[in-house]
CSV table of C-alpha atoms and ligand atoms in Angstrom, one decimal:
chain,number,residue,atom,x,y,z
A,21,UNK,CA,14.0,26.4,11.0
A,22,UNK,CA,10.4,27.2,10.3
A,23,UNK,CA,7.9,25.5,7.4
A,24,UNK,CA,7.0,28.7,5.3
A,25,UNK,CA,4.8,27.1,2.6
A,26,UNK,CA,3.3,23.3,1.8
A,27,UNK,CA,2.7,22.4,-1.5
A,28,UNK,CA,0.1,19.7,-2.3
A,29,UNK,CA,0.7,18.6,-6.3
A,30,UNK,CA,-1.9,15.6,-7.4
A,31,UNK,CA,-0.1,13.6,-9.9
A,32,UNK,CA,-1.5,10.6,-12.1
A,33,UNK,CA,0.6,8.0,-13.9
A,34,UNK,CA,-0.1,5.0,-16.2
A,35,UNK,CA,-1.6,2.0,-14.0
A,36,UNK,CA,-1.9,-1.8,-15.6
A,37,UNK,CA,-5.3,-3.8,-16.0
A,38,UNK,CA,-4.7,-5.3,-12.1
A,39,UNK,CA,-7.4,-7.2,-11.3
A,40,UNK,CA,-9.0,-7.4,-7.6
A,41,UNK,CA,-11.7,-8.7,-6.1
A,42,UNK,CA,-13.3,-4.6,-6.3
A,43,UNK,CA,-13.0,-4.9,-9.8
A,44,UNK,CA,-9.7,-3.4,-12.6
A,45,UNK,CA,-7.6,-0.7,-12.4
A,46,UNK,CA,-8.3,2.4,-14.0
A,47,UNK,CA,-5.6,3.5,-16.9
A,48,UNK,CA,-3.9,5.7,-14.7
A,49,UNK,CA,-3.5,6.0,-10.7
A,50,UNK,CA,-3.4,9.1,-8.8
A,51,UNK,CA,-1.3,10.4,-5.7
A,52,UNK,CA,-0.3,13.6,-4.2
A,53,UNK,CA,3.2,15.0,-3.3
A,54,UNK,CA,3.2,16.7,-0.3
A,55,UNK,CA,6.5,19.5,-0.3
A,56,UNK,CA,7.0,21.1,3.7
A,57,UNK,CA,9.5,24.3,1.8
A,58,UNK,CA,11.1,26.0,4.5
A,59,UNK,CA,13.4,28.0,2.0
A,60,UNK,CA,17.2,27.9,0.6
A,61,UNK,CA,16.1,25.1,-1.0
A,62,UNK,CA,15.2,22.7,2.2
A,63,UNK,CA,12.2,20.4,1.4
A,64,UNK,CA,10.4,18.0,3.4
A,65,UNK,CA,8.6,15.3,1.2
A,66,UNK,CA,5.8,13.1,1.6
A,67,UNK,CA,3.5,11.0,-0.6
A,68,UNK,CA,-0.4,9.9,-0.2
A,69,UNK,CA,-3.4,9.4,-1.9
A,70,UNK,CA,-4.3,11.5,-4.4
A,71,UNK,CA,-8.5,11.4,-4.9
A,72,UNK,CA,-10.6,14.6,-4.8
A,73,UNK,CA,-11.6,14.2,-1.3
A,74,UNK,CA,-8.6,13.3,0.5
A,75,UNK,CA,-6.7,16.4,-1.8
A,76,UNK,CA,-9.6,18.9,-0.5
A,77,UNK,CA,-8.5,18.0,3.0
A,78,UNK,CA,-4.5,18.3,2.7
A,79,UNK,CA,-5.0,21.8,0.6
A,80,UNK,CA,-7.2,22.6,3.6
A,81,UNK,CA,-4.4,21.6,6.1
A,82,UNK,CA,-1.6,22.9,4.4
A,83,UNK,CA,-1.9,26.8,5.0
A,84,UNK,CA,-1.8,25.9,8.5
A,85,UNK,CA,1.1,24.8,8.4
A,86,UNK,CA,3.3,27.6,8.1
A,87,UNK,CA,5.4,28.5,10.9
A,88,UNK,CA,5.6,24.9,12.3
A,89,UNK,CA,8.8,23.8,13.7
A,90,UNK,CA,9.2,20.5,11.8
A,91,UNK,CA,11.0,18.8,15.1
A,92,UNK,CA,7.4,19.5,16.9
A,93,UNK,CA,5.0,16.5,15.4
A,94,UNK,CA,2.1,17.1,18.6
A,95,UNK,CA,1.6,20.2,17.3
A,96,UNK,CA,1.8,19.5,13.9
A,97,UNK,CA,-1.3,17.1,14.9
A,98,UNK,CA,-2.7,20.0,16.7
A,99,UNK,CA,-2.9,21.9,13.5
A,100,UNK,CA,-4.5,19.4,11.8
A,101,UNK,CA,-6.8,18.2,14.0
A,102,UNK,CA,-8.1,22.1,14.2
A,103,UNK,CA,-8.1,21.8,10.5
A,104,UNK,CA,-10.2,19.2,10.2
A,105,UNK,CA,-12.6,19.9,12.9
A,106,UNK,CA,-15.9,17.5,12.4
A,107,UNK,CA,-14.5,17.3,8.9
A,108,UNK,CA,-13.2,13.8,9.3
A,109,UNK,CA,-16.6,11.3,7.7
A,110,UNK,CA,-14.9,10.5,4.4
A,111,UNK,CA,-15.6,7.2,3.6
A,112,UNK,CA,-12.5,4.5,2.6
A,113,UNK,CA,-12.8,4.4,-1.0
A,114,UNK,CA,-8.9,3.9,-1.7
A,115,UNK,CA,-8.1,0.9,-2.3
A,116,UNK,CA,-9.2,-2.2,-0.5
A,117,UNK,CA,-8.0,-0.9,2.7
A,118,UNK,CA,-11.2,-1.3,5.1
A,119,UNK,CA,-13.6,1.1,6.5
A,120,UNK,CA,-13.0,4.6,7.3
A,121,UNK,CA,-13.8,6.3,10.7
A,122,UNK,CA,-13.0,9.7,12.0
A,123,UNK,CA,-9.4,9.1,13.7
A,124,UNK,CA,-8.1,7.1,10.7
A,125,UNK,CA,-9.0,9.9,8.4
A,126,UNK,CA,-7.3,12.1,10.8
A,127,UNK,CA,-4.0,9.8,10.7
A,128,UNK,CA,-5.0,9.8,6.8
A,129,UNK,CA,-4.5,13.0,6.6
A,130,UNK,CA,-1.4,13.2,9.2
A,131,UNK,CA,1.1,10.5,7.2
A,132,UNK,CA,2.2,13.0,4.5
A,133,UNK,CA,3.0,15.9,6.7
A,134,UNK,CA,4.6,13.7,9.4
A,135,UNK,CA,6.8,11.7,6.9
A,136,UNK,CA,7.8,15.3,5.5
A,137,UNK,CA,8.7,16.5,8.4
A,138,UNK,CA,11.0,13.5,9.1
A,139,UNK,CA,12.4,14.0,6.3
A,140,UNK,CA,12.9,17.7,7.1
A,141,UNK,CA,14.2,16.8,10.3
A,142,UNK,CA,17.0,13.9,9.3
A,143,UNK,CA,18.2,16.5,6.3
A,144,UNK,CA,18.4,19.3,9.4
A,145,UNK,CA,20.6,16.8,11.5
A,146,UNK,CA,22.5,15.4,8.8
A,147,UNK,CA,21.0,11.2,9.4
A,148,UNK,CA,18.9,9.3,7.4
A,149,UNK,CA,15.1,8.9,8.7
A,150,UNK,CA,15.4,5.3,10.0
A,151,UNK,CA,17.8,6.8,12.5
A,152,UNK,CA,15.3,9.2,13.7
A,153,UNK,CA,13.1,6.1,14.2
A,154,UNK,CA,15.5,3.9,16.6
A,155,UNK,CA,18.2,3.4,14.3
A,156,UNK,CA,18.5,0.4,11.6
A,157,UNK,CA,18.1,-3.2,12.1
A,158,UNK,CA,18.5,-3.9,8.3
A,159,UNK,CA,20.5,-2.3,5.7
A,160,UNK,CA,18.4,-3.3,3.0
A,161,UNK,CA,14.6,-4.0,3.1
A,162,UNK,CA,12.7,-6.9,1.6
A,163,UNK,CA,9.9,-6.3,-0.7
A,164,UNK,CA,8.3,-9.4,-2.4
A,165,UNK,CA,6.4,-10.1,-5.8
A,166,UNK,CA,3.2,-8.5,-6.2
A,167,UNK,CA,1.1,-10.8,-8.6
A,168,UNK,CA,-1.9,-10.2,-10.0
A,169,UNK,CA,-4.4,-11.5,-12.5
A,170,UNK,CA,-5.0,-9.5,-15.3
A,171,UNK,CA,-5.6,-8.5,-18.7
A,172,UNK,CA,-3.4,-8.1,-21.5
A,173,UNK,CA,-4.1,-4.5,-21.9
A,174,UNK,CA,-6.9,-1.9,-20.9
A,175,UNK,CA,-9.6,-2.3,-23.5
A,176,UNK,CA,-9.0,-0.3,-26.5
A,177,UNK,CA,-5.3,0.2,-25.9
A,178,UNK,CA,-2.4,-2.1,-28.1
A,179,UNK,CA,-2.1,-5.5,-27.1
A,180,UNK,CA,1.5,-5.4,-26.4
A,181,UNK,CA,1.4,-2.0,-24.7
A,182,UNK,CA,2.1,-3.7,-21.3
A,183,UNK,CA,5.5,-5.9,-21.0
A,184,UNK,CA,3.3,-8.5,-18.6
A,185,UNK,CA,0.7,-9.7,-20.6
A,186,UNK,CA,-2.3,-11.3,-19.8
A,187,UNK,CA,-2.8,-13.5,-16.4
A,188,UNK,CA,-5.7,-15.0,-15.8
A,189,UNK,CA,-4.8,-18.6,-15.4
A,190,UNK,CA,-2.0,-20.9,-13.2
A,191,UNK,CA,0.3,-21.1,-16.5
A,192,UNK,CA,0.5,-16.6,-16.6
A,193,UNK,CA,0.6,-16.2,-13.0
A,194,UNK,CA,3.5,-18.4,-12.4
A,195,UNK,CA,5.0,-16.8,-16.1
A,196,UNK,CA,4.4,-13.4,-14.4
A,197,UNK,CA,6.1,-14.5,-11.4
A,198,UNK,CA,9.1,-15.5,-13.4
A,199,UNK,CA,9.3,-12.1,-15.1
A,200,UNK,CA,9.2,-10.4,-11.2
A,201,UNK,CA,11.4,-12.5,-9.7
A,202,UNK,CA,14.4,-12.6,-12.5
A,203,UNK,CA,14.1,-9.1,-13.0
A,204,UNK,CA,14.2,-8.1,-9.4
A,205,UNK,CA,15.3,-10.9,-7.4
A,206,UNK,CA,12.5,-11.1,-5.1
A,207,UNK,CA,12.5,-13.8,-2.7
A,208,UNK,CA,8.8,-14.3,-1.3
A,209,UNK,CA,5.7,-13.7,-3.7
A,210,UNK,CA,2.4,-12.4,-2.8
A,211,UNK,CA,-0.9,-13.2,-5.1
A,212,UNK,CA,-3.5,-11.3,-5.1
A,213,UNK,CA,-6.9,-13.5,-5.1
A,214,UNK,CA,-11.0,-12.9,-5.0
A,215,UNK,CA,-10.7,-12.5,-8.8
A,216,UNK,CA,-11.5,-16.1,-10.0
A,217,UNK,CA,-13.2,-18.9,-8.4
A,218,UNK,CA,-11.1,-20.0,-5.1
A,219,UNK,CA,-10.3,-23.3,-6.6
A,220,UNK,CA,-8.9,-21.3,-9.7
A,221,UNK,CA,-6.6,-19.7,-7.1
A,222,UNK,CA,-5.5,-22.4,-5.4
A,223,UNK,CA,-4.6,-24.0,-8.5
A,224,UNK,CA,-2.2,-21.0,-9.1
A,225,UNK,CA,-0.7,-21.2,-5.9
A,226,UNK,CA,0.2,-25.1,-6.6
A,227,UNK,CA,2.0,-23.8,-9.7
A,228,UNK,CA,3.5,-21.1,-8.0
A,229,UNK,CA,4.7,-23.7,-5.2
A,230,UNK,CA,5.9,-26.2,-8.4
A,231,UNK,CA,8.0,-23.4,-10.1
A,232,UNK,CA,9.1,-21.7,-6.7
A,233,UNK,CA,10.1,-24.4,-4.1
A,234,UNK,CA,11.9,-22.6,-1.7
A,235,UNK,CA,9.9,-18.9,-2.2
A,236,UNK,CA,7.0,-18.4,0.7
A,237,UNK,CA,3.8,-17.3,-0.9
A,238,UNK,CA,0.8,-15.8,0.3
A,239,UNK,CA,-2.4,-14.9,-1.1
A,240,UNK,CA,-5.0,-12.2,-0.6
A,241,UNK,CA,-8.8,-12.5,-1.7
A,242,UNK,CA,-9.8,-9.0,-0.1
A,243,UNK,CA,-12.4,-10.6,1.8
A,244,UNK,CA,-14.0,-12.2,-1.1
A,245,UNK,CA,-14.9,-15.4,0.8
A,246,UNK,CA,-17.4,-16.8,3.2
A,247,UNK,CA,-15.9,-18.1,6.4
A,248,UNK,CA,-16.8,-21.7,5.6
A,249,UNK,CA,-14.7,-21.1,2.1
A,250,UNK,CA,-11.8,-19.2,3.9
A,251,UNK,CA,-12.0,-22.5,6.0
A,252,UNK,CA,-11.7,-25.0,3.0
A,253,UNK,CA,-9.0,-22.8,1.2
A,254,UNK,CA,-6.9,-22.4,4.3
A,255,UNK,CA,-7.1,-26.1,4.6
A,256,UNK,CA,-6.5,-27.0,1.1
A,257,UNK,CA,-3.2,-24.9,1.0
A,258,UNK,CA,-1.8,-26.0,4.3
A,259,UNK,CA,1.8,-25.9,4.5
A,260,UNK,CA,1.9,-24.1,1.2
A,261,UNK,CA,1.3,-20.4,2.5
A,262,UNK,CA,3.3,-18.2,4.6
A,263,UNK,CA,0.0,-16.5,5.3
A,264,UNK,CA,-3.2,-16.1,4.0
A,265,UNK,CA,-4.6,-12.2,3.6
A,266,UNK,CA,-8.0,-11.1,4.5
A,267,UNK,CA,-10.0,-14.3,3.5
A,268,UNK,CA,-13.5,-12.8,4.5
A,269,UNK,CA,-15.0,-9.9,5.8
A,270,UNK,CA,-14.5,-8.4,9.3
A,271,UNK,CA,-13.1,-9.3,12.7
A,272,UNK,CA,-15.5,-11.7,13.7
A,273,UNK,CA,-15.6,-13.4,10.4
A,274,UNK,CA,-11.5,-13.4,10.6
A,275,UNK,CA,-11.1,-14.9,14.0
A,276,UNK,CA,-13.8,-17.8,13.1
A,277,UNK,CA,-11.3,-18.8,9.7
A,278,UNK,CA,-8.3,-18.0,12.4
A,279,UNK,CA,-9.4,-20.6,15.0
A,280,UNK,CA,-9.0,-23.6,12.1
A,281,UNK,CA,-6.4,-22.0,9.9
A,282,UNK,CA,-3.1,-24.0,9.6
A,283,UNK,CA,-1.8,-20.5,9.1
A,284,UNK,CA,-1.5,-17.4,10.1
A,285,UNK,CA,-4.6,-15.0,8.9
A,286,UNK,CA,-3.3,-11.6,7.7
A,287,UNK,CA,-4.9,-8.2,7.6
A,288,UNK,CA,-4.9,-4.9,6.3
A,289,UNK,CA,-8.7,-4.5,5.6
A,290,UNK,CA,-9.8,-5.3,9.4
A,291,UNK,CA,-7.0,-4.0,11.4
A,292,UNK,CA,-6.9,-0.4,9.8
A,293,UNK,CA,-7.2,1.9,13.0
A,294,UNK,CA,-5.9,1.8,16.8
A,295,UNK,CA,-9.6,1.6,17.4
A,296,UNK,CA,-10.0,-1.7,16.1
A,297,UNK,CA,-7.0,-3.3,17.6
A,298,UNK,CA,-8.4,-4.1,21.6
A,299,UNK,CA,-10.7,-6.4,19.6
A,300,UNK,CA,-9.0,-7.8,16.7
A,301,UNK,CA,-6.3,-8.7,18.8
A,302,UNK,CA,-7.9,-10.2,21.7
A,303,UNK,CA,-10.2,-12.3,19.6
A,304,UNK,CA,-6.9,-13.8,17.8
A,305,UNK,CA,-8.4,-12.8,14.3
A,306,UNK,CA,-5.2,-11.8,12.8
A,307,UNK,CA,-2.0,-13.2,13.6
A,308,UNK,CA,0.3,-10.6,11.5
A,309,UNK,CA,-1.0,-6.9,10.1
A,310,UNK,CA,0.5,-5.3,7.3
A,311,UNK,CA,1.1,-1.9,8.4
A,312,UNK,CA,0.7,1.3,6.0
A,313,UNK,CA,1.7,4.5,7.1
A,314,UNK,CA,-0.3,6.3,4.7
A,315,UNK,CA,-3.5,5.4,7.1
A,316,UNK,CA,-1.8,4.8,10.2
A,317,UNK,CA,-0.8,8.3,10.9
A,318,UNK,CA,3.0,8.6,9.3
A,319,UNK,CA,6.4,6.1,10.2
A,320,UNK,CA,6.3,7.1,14.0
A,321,UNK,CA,2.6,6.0,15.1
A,322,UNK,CA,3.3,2.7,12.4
A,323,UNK,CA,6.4,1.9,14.7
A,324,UNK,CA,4.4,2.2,17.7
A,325,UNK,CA,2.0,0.1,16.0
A,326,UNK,CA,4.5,-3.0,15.2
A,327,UNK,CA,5.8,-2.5,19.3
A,328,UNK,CA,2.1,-3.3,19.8
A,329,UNK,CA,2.1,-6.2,17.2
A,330,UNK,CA,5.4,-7.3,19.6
A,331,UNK,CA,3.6,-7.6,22.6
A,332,UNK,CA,0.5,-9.3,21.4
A,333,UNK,CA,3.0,-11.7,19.5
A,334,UNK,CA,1.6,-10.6,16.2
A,335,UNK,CA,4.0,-10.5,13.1
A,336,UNK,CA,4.1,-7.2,11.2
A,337,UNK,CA,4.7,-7.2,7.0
A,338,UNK,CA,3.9,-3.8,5.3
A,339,UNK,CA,0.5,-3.2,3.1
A,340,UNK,CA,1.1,-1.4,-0.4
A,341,UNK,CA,-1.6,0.1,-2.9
A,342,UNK,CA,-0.1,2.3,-6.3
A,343,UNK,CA,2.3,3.8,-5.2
A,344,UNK,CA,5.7,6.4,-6.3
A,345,UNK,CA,9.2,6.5,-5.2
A,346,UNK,CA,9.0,9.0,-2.3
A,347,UNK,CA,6.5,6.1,-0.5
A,348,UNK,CA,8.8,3.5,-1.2
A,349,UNK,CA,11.5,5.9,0.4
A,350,UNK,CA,9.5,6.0,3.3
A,351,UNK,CA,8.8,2.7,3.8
A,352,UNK,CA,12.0,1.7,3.1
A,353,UNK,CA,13.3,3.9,5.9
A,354,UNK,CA,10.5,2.9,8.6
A,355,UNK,CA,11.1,-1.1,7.4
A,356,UNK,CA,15.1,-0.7,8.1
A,357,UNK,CA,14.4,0.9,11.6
A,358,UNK,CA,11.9,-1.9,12.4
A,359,UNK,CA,13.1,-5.2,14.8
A,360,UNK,CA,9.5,-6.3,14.5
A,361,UNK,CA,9.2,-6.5,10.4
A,362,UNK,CA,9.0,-10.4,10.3
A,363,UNK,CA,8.0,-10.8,6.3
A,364,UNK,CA,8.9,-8.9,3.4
A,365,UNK,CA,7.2,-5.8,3.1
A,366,UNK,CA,4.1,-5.8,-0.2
A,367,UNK,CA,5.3,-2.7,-3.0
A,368,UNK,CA,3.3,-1.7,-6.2
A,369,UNK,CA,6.6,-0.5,-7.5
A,370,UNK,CA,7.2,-2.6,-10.7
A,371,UNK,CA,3.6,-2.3,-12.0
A,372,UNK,CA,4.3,1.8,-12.2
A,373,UNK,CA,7.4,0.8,-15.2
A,374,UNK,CA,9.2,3.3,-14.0
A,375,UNK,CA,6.8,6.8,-13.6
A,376,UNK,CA,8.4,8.7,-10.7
A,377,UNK,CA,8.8,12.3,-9.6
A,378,UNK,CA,12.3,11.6,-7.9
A,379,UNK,CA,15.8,12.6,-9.6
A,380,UNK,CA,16.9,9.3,-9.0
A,381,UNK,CA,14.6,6.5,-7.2
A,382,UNK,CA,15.6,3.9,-5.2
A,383,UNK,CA,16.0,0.6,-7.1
A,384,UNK,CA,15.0,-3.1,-6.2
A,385,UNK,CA,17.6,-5.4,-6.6
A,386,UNK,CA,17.9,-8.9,-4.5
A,387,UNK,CA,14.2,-8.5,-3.8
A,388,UNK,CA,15.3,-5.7,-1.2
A,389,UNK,CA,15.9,-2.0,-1.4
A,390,UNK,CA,19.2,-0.7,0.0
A,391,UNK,CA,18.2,2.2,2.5
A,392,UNK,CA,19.8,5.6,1.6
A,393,UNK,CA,22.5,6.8,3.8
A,394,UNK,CA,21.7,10.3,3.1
A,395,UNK,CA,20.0,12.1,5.3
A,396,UNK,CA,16.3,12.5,5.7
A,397,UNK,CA,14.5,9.9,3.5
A,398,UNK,CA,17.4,10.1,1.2
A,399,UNK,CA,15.5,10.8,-2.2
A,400,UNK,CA,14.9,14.3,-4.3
A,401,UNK,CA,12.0,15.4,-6.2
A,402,UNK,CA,12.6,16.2,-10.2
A,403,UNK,CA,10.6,19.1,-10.5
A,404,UNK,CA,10.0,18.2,-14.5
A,405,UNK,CA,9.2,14.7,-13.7
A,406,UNK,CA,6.4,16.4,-10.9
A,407,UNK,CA,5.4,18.7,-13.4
A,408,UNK,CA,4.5,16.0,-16.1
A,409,UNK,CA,2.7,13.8,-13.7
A,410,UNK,CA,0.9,16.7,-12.4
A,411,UNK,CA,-0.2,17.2,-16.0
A,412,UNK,CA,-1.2,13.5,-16.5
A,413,UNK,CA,-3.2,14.2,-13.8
A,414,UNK,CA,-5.1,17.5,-15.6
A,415,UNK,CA,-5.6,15.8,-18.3
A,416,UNK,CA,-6.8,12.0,-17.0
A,417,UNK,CA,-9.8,13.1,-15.8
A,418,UNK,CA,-9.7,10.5,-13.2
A,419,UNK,CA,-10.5,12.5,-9.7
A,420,UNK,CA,-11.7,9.7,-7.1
A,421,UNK,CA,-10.5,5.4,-8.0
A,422,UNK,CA,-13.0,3.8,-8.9
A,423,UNK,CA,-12.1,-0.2,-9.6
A,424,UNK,CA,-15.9,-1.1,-9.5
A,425,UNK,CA,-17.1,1.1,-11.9
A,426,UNK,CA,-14.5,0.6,-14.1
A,427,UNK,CA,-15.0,-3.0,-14.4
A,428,UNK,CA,-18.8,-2.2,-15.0
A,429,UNK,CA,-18.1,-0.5,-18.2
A,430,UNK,CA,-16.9,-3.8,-20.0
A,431,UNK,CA,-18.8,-6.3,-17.7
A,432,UNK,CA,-22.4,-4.1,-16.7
A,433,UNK,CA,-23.2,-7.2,-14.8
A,434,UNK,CA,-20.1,-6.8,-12.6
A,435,UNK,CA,-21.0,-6.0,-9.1
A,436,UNK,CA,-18.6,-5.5,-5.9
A,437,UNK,CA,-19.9,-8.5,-3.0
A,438,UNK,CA,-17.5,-9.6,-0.4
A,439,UNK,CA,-17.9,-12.3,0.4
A,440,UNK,CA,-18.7,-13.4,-3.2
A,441,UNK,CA,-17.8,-17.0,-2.7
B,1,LIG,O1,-3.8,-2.6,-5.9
B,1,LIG,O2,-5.6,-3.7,-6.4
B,1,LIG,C1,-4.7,-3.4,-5.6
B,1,LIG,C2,-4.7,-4.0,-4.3
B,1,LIG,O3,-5.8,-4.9,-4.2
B,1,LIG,C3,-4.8,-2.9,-3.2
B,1,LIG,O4,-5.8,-2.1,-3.4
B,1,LIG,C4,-5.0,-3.6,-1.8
B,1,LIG,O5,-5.2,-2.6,-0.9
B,1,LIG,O6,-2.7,-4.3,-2.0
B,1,LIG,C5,-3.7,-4.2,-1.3
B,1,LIG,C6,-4.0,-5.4,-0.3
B,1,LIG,O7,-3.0,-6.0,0.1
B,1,LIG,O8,-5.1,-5.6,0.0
B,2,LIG,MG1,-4.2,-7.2,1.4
């Protein structure tokens, strides 16, 4: 069984007024489905980011692909590496996921294809993905709440056109919370920080702590601290947080906050390459990494990434941005197969209400997803559900995220720093 043609759609989809320390969402977030067809009707799906320059090099990749025996990942790599050539200097602009540098835009570039031809493969041999991957440890993976400050509504769009509301205070986050956790049973909560002042923030995680005794929280500033605030915060929330996510900028900045923490430092803005992990881990500036396989090369190279993790005695959770259902497939698959997946894994899923391209997505119920026992990742694409996201994304006129700018359009004085406090 041979790939005969790849299909790259870009979709868009409606995206909430989340708030980060980068700036506001944009009204709708974009992705791109990745089909491997290798005809009667066998697909191989992946899912990745969707901006103008990461597109222009999967349609560039995806030609090559024909022919490719879907059971044969090093050459798959071969292909795109030849593809890509000195092609790789795209800079990291989505999402808050640290810098960019040749090999991670290679493995960038790799995640879709791989995951698709997982897929392919577990459909060919008749098992589910995560027993391509070792097998499961789990039948059901954790996912926690995802909380964020923000507005009620983009500006200019009704008030109530967003079921959350507003959040930009202790009394909506923990109200927000609430909604999460009774509609989907979550069991650990995750804020995201380095929107308000830090004291603001710790505030909100006290409420959070009041209304959720026995839930562990963490919070994540995106590097919008100084070391000597990351200091104070970690202290001031000691015994309160699980862990705390990417308090400042870079390694060296992380492993100064890491040597007074009370807690484990978290990362998936320093730790974002195999490159940087010699130095990250040996200077002890992260004590858990949330892995992504969307830039860490596809579910294989992120399992050989958490057997890393294992050795250095580092905990591995799982990093999210806006996301569909065929990545939550995905990391619902890799997270089952995973001994090393200490904390429950971050999603996006509830802020997308719904928008998908699959027939019928996986649901989160108990704060965990119950992994398919069909085989491959155990999901189908809706070809009219693609079909009207791909024509969201005609018509958004969105082409690259841009949080910053966003922002700037209401608040011109808005500029991104990290660290800012
Ligand atoms: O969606 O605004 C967001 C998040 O801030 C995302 O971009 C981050 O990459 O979820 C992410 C994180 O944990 O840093
Ligand atoms: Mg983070």
């Amino acid at each position: 069984m041979r790939v005969l043609e790849t299909v790259v759609t870009p979709v868009a989809f409606p995206d909430p007024p989340l708030l980060n320390s980068a700036g506001v969402h944009e009204p709708w977030a974009l992705r791109a489905i990745v089909e491997l067809r290798c005809g009667d009707g066998l697909v191989g799906l992946g899912e990745t980011y969707g901006d103008a320059p990461h597109l222009r090099l999967l349609n560039a990749v995806g030609p090559a692909l024909t022919g490719l025996d879907p059971f044969d990942t090093h050459a798959l790599l071969r292909r795109v590496r030849t593809v890509l050539g000195e092609d790789t200097d795209t800079p990291d602009r989505r999402g808050l996921t640290g810098g960019s540098s040749p090999h991670k835009t290679t493995l960038r570039v790799l995640s879709p294809f791989e995951t698709a031809c997982l897929d392919l493969e577990g459909q060919l041999v008749g098992r589910p993905v995560a027993d391509l991957l070792g097998g499961r440890v789990r039948d059901r993976v954790p996912y926690s709440a995802y909380l964020f400050h923000k507005w009620a509504a983009h500006p200019g769009a009704p008030q109530d056109a967003d079921p959350y509301g507003e959040a930009l205070d202790p009394d909506g986050i923990v109200a927000q919370a609430r909604r999460l956790t009774g509609t989907y049973g979550f069991r650990s909560i995750k804020l995201k920080g380095g929107v308000l002042p830090p004291d603001r923030e710790i505030e909100a995680i006290r409420a959070l702590r009041e209304a959720f005794p026995d839930h562990p929280l963490r919070l994540d500033p995106n590097a919008a601290w100084t070391v000597e605030t990351s200091r104070r915060v970690a202290a001031e929330t000691e015994g309160l947080l699980e862990y705390l996510e990417d308090p400042t900028p870079g390694i060296d900045g992380m492993a100064e906050v890491a040597r007074t923490a009370p807690m484990p430092l978290a990362t998936n803005m320093v730790v974002v390459a195999p490159e940087d992990i010699p130095r990250g881990f040996a200077e002890r500036a992260v004590g858990v990494v949330l892995a992504d396989h969307h830039y860490w090369g596809g579910l294989r190279r992120t399992a050989e990434l958490a057997a890393i993790c294992r050795t250095w005695g580092i905990g591995v959770s799982m990093h999210s941005n806006s996301h569909l259902g065929i990545s939550l497939a995905a990391m619902t698959q890799l997270g089952a197969s995973l001994p090393e997946l200490s904390y429950a894994a971050d999603t996006h899923t509830p802020w997308q209400y719904g928008a998908d391209v699959l027939a019928e997505p996986l649901r989160i119920s108990d704060g965990s997803v119950a992994v398919p026992d069909r085989p491959g990742l155990g999901v189908r694409l809706d070809p009219d559900a693609l079909a009207r996201l791909h024509e969201n994304y005609l018509r958004c006129g969105i082409r690259e995220r841009d949080d910053t700018g966003y922002m700037r359009r209401f608040d011109p004085s808005f500029r991104k720093r990290r660290p800012r406090w």
